[in-house]
XYZ file of C-alpha atoms in Angstrom:
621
model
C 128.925 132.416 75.022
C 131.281 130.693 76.883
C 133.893 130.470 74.288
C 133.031 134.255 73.639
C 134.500 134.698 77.543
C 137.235 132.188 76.952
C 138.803 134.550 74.057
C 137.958 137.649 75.873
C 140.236 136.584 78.755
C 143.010 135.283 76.088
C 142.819 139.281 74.391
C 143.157 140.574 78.469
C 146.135 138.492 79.093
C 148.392 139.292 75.827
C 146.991 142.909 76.071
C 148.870 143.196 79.607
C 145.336 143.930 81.902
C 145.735 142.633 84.812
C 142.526 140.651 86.442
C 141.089 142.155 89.806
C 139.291 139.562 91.270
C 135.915 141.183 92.844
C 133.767 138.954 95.257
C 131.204 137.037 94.062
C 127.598 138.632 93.782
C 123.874 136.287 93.887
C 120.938 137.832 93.353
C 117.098 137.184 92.294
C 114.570 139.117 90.568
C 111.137 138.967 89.065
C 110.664 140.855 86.175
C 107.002 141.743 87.634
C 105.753 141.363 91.506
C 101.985 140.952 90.869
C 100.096 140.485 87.611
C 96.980 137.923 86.533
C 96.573 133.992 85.836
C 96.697 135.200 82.247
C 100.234 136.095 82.854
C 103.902 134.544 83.156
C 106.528 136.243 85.197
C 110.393 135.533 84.534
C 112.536 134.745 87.563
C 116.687 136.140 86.734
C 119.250 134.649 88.960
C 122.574 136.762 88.703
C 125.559 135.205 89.661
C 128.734 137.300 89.470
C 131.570 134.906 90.431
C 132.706 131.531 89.801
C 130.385 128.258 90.759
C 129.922 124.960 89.935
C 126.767 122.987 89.047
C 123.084 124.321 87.726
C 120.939 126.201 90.267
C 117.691 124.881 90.818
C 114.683 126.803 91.351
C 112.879 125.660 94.684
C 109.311 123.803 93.993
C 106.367 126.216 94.958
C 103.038 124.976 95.365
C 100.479 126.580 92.904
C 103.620 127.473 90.958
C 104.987 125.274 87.464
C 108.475 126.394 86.763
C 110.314 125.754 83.712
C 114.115 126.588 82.509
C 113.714 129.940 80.211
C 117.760 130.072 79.019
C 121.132 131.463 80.407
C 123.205 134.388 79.343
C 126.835 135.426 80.052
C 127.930 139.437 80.665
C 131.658 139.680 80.447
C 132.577 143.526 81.691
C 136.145 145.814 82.187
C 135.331 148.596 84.203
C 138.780 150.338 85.284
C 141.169 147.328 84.767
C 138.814 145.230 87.077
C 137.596 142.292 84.929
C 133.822 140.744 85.819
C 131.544 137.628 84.351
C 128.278 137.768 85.731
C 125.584 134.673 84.035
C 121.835 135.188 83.982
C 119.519 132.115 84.493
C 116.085 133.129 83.548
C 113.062 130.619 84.743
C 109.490 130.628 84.042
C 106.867 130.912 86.125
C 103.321 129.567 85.005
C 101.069 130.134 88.097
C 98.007 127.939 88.243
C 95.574 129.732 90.732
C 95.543 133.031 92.175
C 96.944 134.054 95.327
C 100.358 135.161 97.582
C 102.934 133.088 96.659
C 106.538 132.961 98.524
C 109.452 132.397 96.678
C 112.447 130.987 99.059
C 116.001 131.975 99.000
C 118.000 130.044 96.297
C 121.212 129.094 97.610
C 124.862 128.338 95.377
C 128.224 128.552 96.606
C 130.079 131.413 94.276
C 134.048 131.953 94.536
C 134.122 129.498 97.287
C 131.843 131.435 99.448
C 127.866 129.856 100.686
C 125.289 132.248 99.441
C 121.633 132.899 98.970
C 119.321 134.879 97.639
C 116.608 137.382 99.096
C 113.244 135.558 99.401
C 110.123 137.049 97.109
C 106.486 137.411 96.738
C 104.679 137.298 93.849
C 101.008 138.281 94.542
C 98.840 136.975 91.529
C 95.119 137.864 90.978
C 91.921 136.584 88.985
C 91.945 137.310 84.966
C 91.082 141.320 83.831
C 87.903 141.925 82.310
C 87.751 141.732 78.384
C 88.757 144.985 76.489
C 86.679 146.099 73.816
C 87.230 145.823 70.615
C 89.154 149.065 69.155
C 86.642 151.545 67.368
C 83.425 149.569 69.507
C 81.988 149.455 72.345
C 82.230 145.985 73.980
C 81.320 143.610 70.876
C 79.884 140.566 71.390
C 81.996 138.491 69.493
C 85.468 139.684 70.862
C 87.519 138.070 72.950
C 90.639 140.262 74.449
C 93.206 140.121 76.821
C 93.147 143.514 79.450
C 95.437 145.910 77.941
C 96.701 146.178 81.994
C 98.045 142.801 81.966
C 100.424 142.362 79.472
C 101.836 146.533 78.851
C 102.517 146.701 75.396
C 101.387 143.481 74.065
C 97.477 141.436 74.016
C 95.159 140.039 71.904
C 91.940 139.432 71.048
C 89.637 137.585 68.984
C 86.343 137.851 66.986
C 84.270 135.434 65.545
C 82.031 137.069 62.257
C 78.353 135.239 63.899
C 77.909 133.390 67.181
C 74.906 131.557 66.098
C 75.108 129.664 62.782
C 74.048 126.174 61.161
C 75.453 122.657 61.077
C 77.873 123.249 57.936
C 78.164 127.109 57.584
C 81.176 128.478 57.430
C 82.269 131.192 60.609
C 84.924 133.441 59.996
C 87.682 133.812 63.092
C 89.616 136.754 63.265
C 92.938 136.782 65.720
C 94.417 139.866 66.338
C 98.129 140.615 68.234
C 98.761 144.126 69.540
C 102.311 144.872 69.674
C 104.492 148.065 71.210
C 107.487 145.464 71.756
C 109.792 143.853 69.831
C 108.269 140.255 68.942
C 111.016 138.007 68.270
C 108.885 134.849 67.389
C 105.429 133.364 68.645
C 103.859 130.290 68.849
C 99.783 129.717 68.913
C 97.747 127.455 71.007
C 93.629 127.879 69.244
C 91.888 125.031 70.296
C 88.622 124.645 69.073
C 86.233 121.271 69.695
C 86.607 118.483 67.748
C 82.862 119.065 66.187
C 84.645 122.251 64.106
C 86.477 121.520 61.176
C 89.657 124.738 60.691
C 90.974 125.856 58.191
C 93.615 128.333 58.230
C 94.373 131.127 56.268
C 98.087 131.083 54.917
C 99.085 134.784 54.205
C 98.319 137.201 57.831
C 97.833 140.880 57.422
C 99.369 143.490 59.189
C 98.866 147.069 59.930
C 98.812 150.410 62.179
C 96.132 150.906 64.618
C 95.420 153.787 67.310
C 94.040 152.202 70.833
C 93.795 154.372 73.831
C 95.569 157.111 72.121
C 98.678 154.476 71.344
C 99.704 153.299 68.211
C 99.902 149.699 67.521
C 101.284 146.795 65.179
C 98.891 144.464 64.711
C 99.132 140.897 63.525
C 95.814 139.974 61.735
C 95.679 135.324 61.918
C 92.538 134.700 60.117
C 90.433 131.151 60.195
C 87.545 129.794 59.015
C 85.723 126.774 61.403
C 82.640 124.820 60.304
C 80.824 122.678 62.517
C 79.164 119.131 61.920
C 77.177 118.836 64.508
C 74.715 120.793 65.938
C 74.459 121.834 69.795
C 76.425 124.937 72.154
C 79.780 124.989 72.560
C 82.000 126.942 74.877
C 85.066 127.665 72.500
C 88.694 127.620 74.369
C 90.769 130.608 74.605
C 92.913 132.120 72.032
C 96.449 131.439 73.345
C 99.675 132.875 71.902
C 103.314 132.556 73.226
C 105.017 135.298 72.598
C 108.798 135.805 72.614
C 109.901 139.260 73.395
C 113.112 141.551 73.523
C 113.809 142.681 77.026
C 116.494 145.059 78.447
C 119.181 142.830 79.666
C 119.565 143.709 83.500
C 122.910 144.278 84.337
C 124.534 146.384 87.119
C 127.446 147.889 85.172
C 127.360 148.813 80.963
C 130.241 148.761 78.782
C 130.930 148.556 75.475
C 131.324 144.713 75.467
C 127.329 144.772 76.404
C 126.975 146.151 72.574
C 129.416 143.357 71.719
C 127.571 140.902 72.980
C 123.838 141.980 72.709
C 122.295 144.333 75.434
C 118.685 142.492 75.285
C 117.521 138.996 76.490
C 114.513 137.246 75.493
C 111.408 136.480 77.667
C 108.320 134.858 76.768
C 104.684 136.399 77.478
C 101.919 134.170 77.239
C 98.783 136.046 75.648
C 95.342 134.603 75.880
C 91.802 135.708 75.336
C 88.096 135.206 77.012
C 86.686 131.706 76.060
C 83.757 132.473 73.681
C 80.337 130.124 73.241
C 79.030 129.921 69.784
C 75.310 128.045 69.664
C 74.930 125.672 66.357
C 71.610 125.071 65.102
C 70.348 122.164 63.396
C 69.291 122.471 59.276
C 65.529 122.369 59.088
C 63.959 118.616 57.924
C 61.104 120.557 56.047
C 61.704 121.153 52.346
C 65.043 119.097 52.500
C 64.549 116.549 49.634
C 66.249 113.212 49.052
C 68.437 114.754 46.356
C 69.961 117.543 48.961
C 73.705 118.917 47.614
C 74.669 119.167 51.444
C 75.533 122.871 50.471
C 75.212 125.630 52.979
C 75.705 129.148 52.121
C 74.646 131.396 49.150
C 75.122 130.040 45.463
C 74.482 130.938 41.984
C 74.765 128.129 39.437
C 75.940 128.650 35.641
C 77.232 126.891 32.656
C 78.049 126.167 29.095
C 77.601 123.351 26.668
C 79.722 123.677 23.131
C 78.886 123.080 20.531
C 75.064 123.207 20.137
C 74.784 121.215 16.502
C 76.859 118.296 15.877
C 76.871 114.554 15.036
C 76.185 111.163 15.884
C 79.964 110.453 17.321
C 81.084 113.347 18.151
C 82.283 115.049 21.397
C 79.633 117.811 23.229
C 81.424 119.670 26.095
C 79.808 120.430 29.121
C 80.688 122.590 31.873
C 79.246 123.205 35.390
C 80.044 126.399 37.698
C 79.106 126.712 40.939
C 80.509 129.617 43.134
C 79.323 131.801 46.379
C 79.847 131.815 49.832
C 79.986 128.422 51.412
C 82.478 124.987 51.095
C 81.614 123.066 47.941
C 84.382 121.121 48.065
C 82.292 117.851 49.606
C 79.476 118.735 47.584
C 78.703 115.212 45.184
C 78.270 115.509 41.548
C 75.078 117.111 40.374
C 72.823 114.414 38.685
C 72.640 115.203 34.655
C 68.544 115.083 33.863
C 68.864 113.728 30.200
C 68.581 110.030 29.010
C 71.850 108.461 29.440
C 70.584 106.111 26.802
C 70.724 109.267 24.361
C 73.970 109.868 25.090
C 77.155 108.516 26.597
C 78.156 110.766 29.722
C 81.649 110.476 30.516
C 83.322 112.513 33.993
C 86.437 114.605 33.643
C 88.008 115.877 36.875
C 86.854 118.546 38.520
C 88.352 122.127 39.579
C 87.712 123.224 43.046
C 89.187 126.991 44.714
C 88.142 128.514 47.650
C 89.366 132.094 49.134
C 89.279 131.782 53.423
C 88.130 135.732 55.051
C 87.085 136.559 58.476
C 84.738 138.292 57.631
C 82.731 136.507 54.785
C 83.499 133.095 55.816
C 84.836 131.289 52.426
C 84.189 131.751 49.002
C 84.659 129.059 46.488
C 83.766 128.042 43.223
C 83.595 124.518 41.948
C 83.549 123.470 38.021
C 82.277 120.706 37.120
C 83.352 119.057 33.416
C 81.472 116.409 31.527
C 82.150 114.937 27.807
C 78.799 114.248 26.276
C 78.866 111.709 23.046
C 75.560 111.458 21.489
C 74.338 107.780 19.993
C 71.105 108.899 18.088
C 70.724 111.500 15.484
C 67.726 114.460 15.713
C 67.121 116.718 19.070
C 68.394 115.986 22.228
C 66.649 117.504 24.958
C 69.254 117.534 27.587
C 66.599 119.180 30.560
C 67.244 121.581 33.658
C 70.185 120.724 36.269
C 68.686 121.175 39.511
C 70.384 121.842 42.646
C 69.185 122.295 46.378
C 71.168 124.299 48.798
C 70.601 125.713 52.112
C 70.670 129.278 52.558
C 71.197 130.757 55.922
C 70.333 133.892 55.043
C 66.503 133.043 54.265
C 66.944 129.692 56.808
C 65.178 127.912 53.928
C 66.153 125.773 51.226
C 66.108 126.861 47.535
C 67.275 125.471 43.913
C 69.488 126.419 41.358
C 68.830 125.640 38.017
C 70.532 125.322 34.673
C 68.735 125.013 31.381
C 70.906 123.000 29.232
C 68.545 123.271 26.564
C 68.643 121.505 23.264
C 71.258 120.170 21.003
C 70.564 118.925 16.815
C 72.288 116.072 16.650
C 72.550 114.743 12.601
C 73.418 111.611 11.402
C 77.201 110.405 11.257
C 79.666 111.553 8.487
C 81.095 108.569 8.230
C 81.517 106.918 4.672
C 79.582 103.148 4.377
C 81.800 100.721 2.688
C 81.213 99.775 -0.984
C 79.011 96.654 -1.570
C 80.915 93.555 -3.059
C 79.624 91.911 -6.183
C 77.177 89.614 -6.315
C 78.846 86.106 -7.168
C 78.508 84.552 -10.309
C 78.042 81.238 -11.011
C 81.153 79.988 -13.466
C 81.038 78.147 -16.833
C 81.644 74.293 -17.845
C 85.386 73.662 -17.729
C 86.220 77.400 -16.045
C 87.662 77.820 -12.491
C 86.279 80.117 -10.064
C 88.368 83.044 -8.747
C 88.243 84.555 -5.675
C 89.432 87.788 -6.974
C 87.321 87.697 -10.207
C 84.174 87.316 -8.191
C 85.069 89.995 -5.261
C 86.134 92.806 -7.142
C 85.577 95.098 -10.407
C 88.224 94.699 -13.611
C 89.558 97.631 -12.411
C 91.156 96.911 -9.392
C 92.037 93.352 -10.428
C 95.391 95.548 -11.764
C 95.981 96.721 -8.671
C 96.420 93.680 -7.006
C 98.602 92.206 -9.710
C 101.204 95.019 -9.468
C 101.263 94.994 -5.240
C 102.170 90.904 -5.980
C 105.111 92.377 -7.770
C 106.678 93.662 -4.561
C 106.467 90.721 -2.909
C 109.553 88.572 -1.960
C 107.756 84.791 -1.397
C 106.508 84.699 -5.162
C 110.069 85.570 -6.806
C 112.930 82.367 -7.395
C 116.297 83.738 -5.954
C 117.585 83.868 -8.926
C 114.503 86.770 -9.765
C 115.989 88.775 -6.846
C 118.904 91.799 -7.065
C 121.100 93.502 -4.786
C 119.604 94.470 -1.243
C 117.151 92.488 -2.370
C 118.564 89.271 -1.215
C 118.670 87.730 1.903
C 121.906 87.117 3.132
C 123.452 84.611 6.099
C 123.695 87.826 8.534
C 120.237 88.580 7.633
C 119.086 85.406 9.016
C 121.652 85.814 11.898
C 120.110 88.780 12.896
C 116.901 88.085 12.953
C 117.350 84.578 14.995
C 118.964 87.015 17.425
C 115.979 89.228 17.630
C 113.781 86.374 18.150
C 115.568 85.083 20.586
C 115.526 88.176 22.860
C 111.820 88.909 21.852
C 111.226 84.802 23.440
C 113.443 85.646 26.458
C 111.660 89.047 27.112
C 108.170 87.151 26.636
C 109.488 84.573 29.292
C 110.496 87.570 31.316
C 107.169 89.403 31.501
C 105.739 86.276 32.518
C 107.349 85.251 35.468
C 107.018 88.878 36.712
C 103.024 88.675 35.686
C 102.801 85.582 37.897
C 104.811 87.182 40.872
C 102.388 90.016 40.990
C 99.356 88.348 40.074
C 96.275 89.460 42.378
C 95.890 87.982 45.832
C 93.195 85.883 45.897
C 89.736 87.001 47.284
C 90.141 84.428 50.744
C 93.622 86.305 51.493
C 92.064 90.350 50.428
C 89.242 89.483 52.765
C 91.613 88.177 55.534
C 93.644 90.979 55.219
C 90.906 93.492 55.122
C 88.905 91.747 58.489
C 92.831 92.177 60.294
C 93.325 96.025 59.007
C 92.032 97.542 62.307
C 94.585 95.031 64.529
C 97.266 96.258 62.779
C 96.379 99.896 62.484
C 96.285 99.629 66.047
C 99.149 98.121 66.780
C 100.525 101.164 65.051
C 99.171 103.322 67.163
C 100.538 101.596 70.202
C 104.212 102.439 68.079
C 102.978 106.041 68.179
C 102.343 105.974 71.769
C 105.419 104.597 72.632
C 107.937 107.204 70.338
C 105.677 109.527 72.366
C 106.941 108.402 75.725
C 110.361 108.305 74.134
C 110.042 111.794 73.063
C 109.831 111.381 69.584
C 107.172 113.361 68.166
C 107.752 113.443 64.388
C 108.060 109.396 64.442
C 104.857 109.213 66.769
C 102.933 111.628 64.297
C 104.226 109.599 61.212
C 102.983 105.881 62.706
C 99.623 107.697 63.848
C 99.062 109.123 60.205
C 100.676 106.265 58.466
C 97.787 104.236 60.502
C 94.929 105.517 58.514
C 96.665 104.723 55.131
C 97.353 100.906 56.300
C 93.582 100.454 57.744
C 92.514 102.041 54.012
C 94.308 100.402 51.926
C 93.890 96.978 53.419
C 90.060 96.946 53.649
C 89.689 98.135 50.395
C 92.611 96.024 48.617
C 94.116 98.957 46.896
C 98.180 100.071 47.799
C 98.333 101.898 51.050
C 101.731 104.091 50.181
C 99.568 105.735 46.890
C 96.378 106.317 49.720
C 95.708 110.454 49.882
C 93.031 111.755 52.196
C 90.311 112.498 49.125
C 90.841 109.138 48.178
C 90.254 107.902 52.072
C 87.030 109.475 51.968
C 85.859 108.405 48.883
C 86.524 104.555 49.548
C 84.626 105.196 53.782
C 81.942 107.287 51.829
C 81.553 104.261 49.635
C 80.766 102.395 53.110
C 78.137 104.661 53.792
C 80.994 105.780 56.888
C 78.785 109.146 58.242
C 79.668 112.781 57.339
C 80.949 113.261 61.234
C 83.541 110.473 60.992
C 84.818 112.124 57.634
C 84.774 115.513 59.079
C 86.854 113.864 62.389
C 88.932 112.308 59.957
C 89.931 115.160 58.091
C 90.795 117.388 61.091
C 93.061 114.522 62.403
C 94.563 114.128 59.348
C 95.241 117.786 58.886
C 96.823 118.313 62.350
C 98.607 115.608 61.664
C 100.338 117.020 58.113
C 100.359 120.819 60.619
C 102.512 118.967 63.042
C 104.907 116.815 60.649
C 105.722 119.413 57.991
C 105.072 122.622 59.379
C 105.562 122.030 63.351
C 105.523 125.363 65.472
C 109.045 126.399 67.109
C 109.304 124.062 69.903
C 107.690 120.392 70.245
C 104.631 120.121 72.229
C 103.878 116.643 73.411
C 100.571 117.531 74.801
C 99.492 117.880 71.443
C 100.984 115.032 70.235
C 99.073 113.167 73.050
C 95.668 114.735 72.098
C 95.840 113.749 68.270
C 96.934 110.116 68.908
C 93.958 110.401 71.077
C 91.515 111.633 68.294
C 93.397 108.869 66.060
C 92.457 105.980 68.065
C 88.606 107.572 68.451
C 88.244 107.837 64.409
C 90.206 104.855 63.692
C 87.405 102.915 66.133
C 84.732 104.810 65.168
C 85.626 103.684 60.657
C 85.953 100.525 62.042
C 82.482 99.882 63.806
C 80.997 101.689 60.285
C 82.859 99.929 57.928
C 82.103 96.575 59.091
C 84.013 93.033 58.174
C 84.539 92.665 54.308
């Protein structure tokens, strides 16, 4: 902007205007006297004139203040030329009450000056609004209509009672009569919940209070791990908004320049409490899927005849409403000493709505090779899932009924003769006693082809072997030797460590993965948040691939939990773990517009707590 002003005086001096210096002008305003402690209120200092230095907004108790931007107004009204800058600062207020703003004082065009002192009365937080189209629903959450004009929120949870690993939908909506120029979302939830968020937002047209709205539909889906009550955090959204620029005088330069400034608005709904029961210990067998939700269970095994050898394919669907993606392979009920069972990988989608929670399906594949001929029973696959619904637990079943297996197709080999014993004076031969007249022939005329047999003088044209010939291939050998060396040294250089140096470097994987977090900690303090958020997530794929021996850089979180599951690590430290971790990637690849180092400070936080926690679980290798 200032090199916007710099020109515009250059076009005024070779256009022949003639600059009318005016006297310098300092002014404050807030953009709202009174509101809530749901609110922020913008303080604009005006300064029409020349000064030097940055303003500084006086420290008021109750009151945290932060730098919002600066804008420049250049203006020709009747030959007279005027540059007026706007310094907009935030005020966050952290308790209700009167609070007096003092004068702020600059020296413009030579001249002392101050501005007019202010009071900004704030009050307690507005009831919640219902929800539109209801009266006053229990599970929303919304910001008073009265306290941000134009522009709240509000939030809904689809049950506020529900067991330890059922999924509860979260639906976020922002109402909007403003231009919303970008926004940035603060949902906190406790560190019990696993979130997952839904990618793709929905928006629409609704009628409140006789006003239409946008609205701005941010859908979630949070399980919890652990069972108890829990008072759920606000739904917080920063919201930056298009404002009329305030400026004494208009022109068309105002046009030029852009007549709006932006302001942010700070959203937030009522806290909510959501109760968590625990899943009933009666009926719960040893062989419990962990599933919660409502499941059907189908399948299909191809082909149903076949052979002794040959390849049966078998595959496994599960799908309803409920995460399956933790769920452990179902156990096969045949004899695996019927058949060879070998795992293929296994397909897993899931489809995240407010409303219904999620819905997923999960395939499971299996190669069956049978090993004796006859019918193979292969029996029921049985299941055991716990259905909200009916707060009870119930199976599904699969009948993979019966397969004919025959006998292998293929061909035995031919029996040799039976030696004989030979005659006075005669010489046994190998070939005479192994094989039939017949094919005593056939080996004859393959002895023809051969070169050893044959004098040189026996052989013609390419069939000779010439000086270069034997030049060529010493050659080849030689490289073939030198290659063989080669592959050697480099098989000795990465020969495995031995088990004394895995185990010491497994028993020091939590020292360093610590130390790593102290790196973290201190790129923190230096402000450098993607670096801090890299160490802390770069800590958990050290500590992994050190106690288990396996390469760290190759570690992805699925494979994490399968080596800590292996260590009988508990479900809460995986589900801790995977939140982390997923804040983590949130943060690093897909940060929201502006860093926020509180965060950063609360996940190296929960880093340090799991890291600990895999430790004391794991043990010392």
């Amino acid at each position: 902007m200032e090199k916007i002003g710099k020109l515009l005086w250059a076009i005024l001096l070779l256009s022949g205007f003639t600059r009318v210096a005016t006297a310098g002008v300092l002014t404050g305003e807030l953009d709202n006297p009174h509101g809530t402690l749901d609110d922020q209120f913008v303080y604009t200092l005006s300064i029409q004139g020349s000064f030097d230095g940055s303003p500084e907004f006086p420290k008021v108790d109750g009151l945290d203040i932060a730098l919002g931007g600066k804008s420049q107004n250049v203006s020709i009204i009747n030959g007279k030329y005027s540059h007026e800058v706007q310094i907009q600062f935030i005020l966050s207020p952290q308790k209700a009450g009167n609070f007096a703003i003092p004068p702020i004082k600059l020296t413009v065009d030579g001249q002392a000056m101050e501005t007019l002192p202010l009071e900004l009365l704030v009050s307690a937080s507005g009831s919640p609004r219902s929800a539109p189209g209801s009266a006053g629903s229990a599970g929303t959450g919304a910001q008073s209509q009265s306290d941000s004009p134009g522009l709240f929120i509000e939030r809904k949870f689809s049950k506020k009672t529900a067991y330890v690993g059922e999924a509860i939908g979260v639906n976020v909506k922002v109402y909007s009569r403003i231009k919303v120029v970008g926004a940035q979302k603060d949902f906190r939830y406790p560190s019990q919940f696993q979130v997952k968020d839904k990618e793709n937002q929905k928006s629409n047209v609704e009628v409140v209070n006789g006003q239409e709205y946008n609205v701005t539909e941010l859908e979630s889906v949070i399980i919890a791990n652990r069972e108890g009550e829990f008072t759920i955090d606000p739904a917080i959204l920063i919201a930056r908004v298009a404002v009329q620029r305030r400026s004494r005088s208009r022109s068309f330069f105002d046009d030029l320049l852009g007549p709006t400034d932006l302001q942010e608005k700070r959203l937030k709904s009522d806290s909510q409490i959501l109760k968590v029961l625990p899943l009933p210990t009666a009926g719960r067998r040893k062989d419990y899927s962990g599933l919660v939700g409502t499941f059907k269970l189908s399948g299909d095994l191809n082909p149903r005849e076949s052979k002794v050898g040959d390849t049966l394919s078998l595959n496994l669907v599960l799908e309803g409403q409920g995460p399956s993606s933790g769920m452990a392979d179902p156990t096969l009920p045949f004899d695996t000493q019927l058949a060879k069972v070998y795992k293929d990988k296994s397909d897993y989608r899931e489809d995240l709505d407010a409303a219904r929670g999620i819905d997923s399906t999960k395939t499971f594949r299996y190669a069956i090779v049978p090993e004796k001929s006859g019918p193979l029973n292969l029996g029921v696959v049985t299941i055991q899932v716990f259905n909200p619904t009916q707060a009870a637990y119930e199976d599904l079943k699969f009948d993979l009924g019966t397969v004919q297996i025959e006998a292998g197709g293929a061909v035995a080999a031919a029996p040799l003769s039976s030696p004989t014993t030979p005659a006075a004076g005669e010489v046994a031969s190998d070939v005479d006693t192994a094989l039939p007249k017949t094919e005593q022939k056939a080996v004859e005329v393959m002895a023809m082809d051969l070169v050893e047999p044959h004098s040189q003088n026996h052989l013609r044209g390419s069939d000779i072997i010439t000086a270069s010939d034997w030049t060529n291939g010493g050659i080849a050998l030689s490289l073939s030797f030198i290659g063989l060396v080669s592959t050697g040294v480099v098989a000795y250089r990465r020969k495995p460590e031995s088990e004394n140096a895995r185990v010491q470097r497994a028993n020091k994987a939590f020292k360093h993965s610590k130390k790593q977090l102290d790196f973290a900690q201190a790129c923190l303090r230096k402000q450098d948040l993607p670096q801090a958020l890299k160490a802390a997530q770069t800590c958990f794929k050290d500590y992994t691939g050190a106690k288990f021996g396996v390469t760290s850089a190759a570690v992805t979180l699925r494979d994490m939990e399968s080596y800590l599951r292996s260590r009988s690590v508990s479900r809460e430290t995986l589900h801790e773990l995977r939140e982390v971790w997923s804040a983590l990637d949130q943060m690093i690849y897909a940060p929201p517009l502006g860093q926020n180092p509180t965060r950063g400070e609360e996940l190296l936080t929960k880093s340090r707590r799991v890291l600990e926690q895999m430790e004391r679980q794991c043990g010392r290798a």
